[in-house]
Tab-separated table of C-alpha atoms in Angstrom:
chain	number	residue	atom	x	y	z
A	1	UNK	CA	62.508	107.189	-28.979
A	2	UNK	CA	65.315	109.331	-28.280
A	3	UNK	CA	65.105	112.936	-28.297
A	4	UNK	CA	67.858	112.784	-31.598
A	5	UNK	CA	64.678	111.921	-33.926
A	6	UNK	CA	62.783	113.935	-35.679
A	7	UNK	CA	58.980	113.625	-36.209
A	8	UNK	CA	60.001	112.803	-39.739
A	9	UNK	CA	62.153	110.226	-38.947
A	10	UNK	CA	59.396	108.137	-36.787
A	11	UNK	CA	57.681	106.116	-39.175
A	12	UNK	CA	60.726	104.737	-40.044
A	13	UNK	CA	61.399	103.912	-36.789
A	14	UNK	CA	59.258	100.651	-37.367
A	15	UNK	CA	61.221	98.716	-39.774
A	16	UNK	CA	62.203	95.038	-39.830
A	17	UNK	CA	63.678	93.105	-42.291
A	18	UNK	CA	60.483	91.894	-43.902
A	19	UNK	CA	57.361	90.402	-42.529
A	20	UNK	CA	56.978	88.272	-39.892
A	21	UNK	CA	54.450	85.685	-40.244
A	22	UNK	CA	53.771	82.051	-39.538
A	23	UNK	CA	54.694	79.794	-42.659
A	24	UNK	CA	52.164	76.539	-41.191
A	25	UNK	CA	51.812	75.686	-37.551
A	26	UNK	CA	54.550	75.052	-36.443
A	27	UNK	CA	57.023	77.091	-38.056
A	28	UNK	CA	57.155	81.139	-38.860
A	29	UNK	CA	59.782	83.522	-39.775
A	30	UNK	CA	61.593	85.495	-37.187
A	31	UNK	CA	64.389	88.026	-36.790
A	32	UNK	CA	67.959	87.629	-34.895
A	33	UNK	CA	70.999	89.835	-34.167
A	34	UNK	CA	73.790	87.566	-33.320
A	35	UNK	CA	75.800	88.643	-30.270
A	36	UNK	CA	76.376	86.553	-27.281
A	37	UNK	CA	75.545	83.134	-28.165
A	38	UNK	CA	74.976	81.546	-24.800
A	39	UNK	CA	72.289	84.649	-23.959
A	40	UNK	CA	69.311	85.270	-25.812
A	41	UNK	CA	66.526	88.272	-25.419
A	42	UNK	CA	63.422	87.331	-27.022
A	43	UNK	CA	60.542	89.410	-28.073
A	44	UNK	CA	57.298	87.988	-28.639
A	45	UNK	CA	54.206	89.687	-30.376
A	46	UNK	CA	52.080	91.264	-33.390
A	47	UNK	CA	52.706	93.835	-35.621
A	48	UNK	CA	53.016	96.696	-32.862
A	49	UNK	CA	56.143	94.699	-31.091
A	50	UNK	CA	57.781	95.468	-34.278
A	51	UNK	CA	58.092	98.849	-33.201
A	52	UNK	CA	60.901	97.852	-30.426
A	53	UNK	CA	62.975	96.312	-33.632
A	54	UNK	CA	64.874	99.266	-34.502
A	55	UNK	CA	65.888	99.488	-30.734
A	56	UNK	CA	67.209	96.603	-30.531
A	57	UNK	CA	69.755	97.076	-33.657
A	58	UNK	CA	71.019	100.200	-32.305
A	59	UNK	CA	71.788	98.211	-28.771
A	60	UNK	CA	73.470	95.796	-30.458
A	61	UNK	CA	75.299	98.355	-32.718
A	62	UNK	CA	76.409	100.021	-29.318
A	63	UNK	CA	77.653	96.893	-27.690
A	64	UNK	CA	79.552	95.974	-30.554
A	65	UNK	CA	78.754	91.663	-30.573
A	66	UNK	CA	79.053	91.854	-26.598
A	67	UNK	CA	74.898	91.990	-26.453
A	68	UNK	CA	72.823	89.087	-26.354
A	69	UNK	CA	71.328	87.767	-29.449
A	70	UNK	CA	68.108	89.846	-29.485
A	71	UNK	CA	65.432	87.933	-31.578
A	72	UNK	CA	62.315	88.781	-32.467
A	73	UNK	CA	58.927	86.510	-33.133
A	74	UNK	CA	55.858	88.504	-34.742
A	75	UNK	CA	52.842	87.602	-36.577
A	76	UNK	CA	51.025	91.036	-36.940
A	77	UNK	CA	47.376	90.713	-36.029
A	78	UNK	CA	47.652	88.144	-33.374
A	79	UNK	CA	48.335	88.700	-29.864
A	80	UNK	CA	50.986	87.171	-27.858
A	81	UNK	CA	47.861	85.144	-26.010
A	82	UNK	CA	47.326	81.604	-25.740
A	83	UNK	CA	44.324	79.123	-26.774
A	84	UNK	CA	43.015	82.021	-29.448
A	85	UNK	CA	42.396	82.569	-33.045
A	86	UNK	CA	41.577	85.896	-35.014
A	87	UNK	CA	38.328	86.224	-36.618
A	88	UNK	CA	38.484	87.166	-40.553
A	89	UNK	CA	41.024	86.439	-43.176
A	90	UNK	CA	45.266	86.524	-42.409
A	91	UNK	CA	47.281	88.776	-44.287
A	92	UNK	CA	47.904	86.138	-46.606
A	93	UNK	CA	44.387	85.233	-47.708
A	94	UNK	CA	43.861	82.312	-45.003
A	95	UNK	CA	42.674	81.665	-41.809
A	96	UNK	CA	44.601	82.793	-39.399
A	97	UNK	CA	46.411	80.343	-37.195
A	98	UNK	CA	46.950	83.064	-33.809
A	99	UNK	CA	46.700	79.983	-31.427
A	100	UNK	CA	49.593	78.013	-33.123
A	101	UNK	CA	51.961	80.800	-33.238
A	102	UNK	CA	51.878	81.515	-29.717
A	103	UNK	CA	52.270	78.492	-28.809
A	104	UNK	CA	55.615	77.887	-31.020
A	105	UNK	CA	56.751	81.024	-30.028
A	106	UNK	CA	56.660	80.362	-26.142
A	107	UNK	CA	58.020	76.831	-26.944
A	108	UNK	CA	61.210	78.713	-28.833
A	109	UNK	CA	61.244	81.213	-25.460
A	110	UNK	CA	61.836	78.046	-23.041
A	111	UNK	CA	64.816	77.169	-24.916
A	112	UNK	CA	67.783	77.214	-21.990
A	113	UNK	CA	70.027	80.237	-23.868
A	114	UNK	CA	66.684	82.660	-23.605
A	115	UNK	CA	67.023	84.803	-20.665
A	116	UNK	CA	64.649	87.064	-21.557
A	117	UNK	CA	60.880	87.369	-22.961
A	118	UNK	CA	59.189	90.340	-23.874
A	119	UNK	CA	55.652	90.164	-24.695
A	120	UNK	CA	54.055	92.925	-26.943
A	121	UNK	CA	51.296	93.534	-28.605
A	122	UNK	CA	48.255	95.877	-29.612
A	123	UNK	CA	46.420	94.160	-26.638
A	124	UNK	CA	43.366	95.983	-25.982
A	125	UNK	CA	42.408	96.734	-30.067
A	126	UNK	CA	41.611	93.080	-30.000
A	127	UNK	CA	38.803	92.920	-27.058
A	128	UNK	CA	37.685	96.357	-28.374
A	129	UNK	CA	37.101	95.283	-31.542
A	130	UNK	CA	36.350	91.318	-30.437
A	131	UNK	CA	38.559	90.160	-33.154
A	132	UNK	CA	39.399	87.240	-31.162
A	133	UNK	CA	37.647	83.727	-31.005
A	134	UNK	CA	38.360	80.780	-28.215
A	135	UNK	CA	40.899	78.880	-30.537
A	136	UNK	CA	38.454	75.753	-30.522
A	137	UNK	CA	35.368	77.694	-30.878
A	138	UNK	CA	33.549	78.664	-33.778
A	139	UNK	CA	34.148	82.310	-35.118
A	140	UNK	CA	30.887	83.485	-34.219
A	141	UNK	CA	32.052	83.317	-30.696
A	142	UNK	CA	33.755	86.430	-30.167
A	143	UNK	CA	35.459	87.376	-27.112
A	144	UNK	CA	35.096	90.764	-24.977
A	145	UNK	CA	37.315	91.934	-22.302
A	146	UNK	CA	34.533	91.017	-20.019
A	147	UNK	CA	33.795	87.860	-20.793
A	148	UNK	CA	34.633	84.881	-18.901
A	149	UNK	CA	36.367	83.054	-21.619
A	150	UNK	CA	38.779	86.133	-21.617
A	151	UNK	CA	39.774	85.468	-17.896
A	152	UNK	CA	40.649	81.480	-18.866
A	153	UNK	CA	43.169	83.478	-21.467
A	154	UNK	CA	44.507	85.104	-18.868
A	155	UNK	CA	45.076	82.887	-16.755
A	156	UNK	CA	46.510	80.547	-19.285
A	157	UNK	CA	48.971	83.870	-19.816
A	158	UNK	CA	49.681	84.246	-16.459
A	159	UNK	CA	50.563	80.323	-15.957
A	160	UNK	CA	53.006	80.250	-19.227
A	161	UNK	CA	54.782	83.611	-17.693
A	162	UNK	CA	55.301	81.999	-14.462
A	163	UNK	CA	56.841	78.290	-16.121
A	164	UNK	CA	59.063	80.701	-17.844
A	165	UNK	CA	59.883	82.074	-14.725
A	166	UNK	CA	60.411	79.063	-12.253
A	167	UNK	CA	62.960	77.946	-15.550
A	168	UNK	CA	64.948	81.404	-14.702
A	169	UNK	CA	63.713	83.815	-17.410
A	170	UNK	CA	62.998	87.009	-16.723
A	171	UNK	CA	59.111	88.236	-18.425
A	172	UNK	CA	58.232	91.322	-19.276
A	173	UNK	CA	54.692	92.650	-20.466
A	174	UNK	CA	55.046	95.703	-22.704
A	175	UNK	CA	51.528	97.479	-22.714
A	176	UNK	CA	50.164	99.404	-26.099
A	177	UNK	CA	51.313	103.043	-27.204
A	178	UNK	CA	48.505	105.383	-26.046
A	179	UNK	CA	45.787	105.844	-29.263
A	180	UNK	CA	43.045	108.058	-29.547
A	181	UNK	CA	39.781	106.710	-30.215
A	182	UNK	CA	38.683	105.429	-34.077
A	183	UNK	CA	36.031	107.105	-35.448
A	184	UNK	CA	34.570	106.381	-38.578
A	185	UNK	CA	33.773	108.991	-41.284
A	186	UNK	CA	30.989	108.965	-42.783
């Protein structure tokens, strides 16, 4: 944020058009600001990449059309991870379908305009709270930051950034805003 807002003016600060969610499993609603059409920034992740939204409208406001198209790709409460599903039920009553987003949203990042991916997310709420599952596992299994499973999804990560990469995109990991710890009241 720049120092021009005011606390009052920061939960507003998190606005896009409407939500972004995946329609079935292969498609899901997404955000663009038109600007240069052979260059494309692309930013990849849950409801806390939203945050970077407003951000991006004022850069392209400032650079008049000459930007990139910035575009964004959310589905709030899954993580911009690979092979995984979320335990409980999606935001729109079904199961939630974490695995197949990701994976159509890193297929849309390796078309040849993108030169740019930015991966966001709430990353460590989901380990804390082991809201995630192996995507073929049942969802009983719950991952932890410490289990091994969690280390295959990493390295799964780590292989996707560096395809994107050897195709000439620059990656960028943007870690979570700083939270204090939940506590529950009783």
């Amino acid at each position: 944020l720049h120092a021009k807002h005011s606390e009052a003016e920061i939960g507003k600060d998190w606005e896009t058009p409407q939500d972004g969610s995946l329609n079935d499993a292969t498609s899901f609603l997404g955000f663009r600001i038109p600007g240069d059409s052979l260059r494309s920034i692309v930013l990849i992740g849950d409801s806390h990449a939203r945050q970077y939204w407003p951000r991006f409208v004022e850069l392209a406001q400032e650079n008049h059309g000459h930007a990139a198209d910035f575009e964004l790709i959310a589905y709030g409460g899954c993580p911009p991870l690979p092979a995984v599903n979320r335990t409980g039920t999606s935001w729109e009553g079904g199961i939630w379908n974490c695995s197949g987003f990701y994976s159509a949203a890193i297929a849309y990042a390796e078309r040849p305009k993108v030169k740019s991916v930015i991966l966001a997310g709430f990353w460590e709420d989901y380990f804390t709270r082991q809201m995630l599952v192996p995507a073929t596992a049942p969802l009983s299994s719950r991952l932890s930051g410490s289990d091994p499973r969690t280390d295959i999804v990493f390295q799964q990560l780590e292989h996707d950034i560096r395809t994107l990469t050897t195709r000439g995109k620059k990656v960028y990991v943007v870690l979570s805003n700083p939270t204090s710890p939940m506590r529950t009241v009783p």
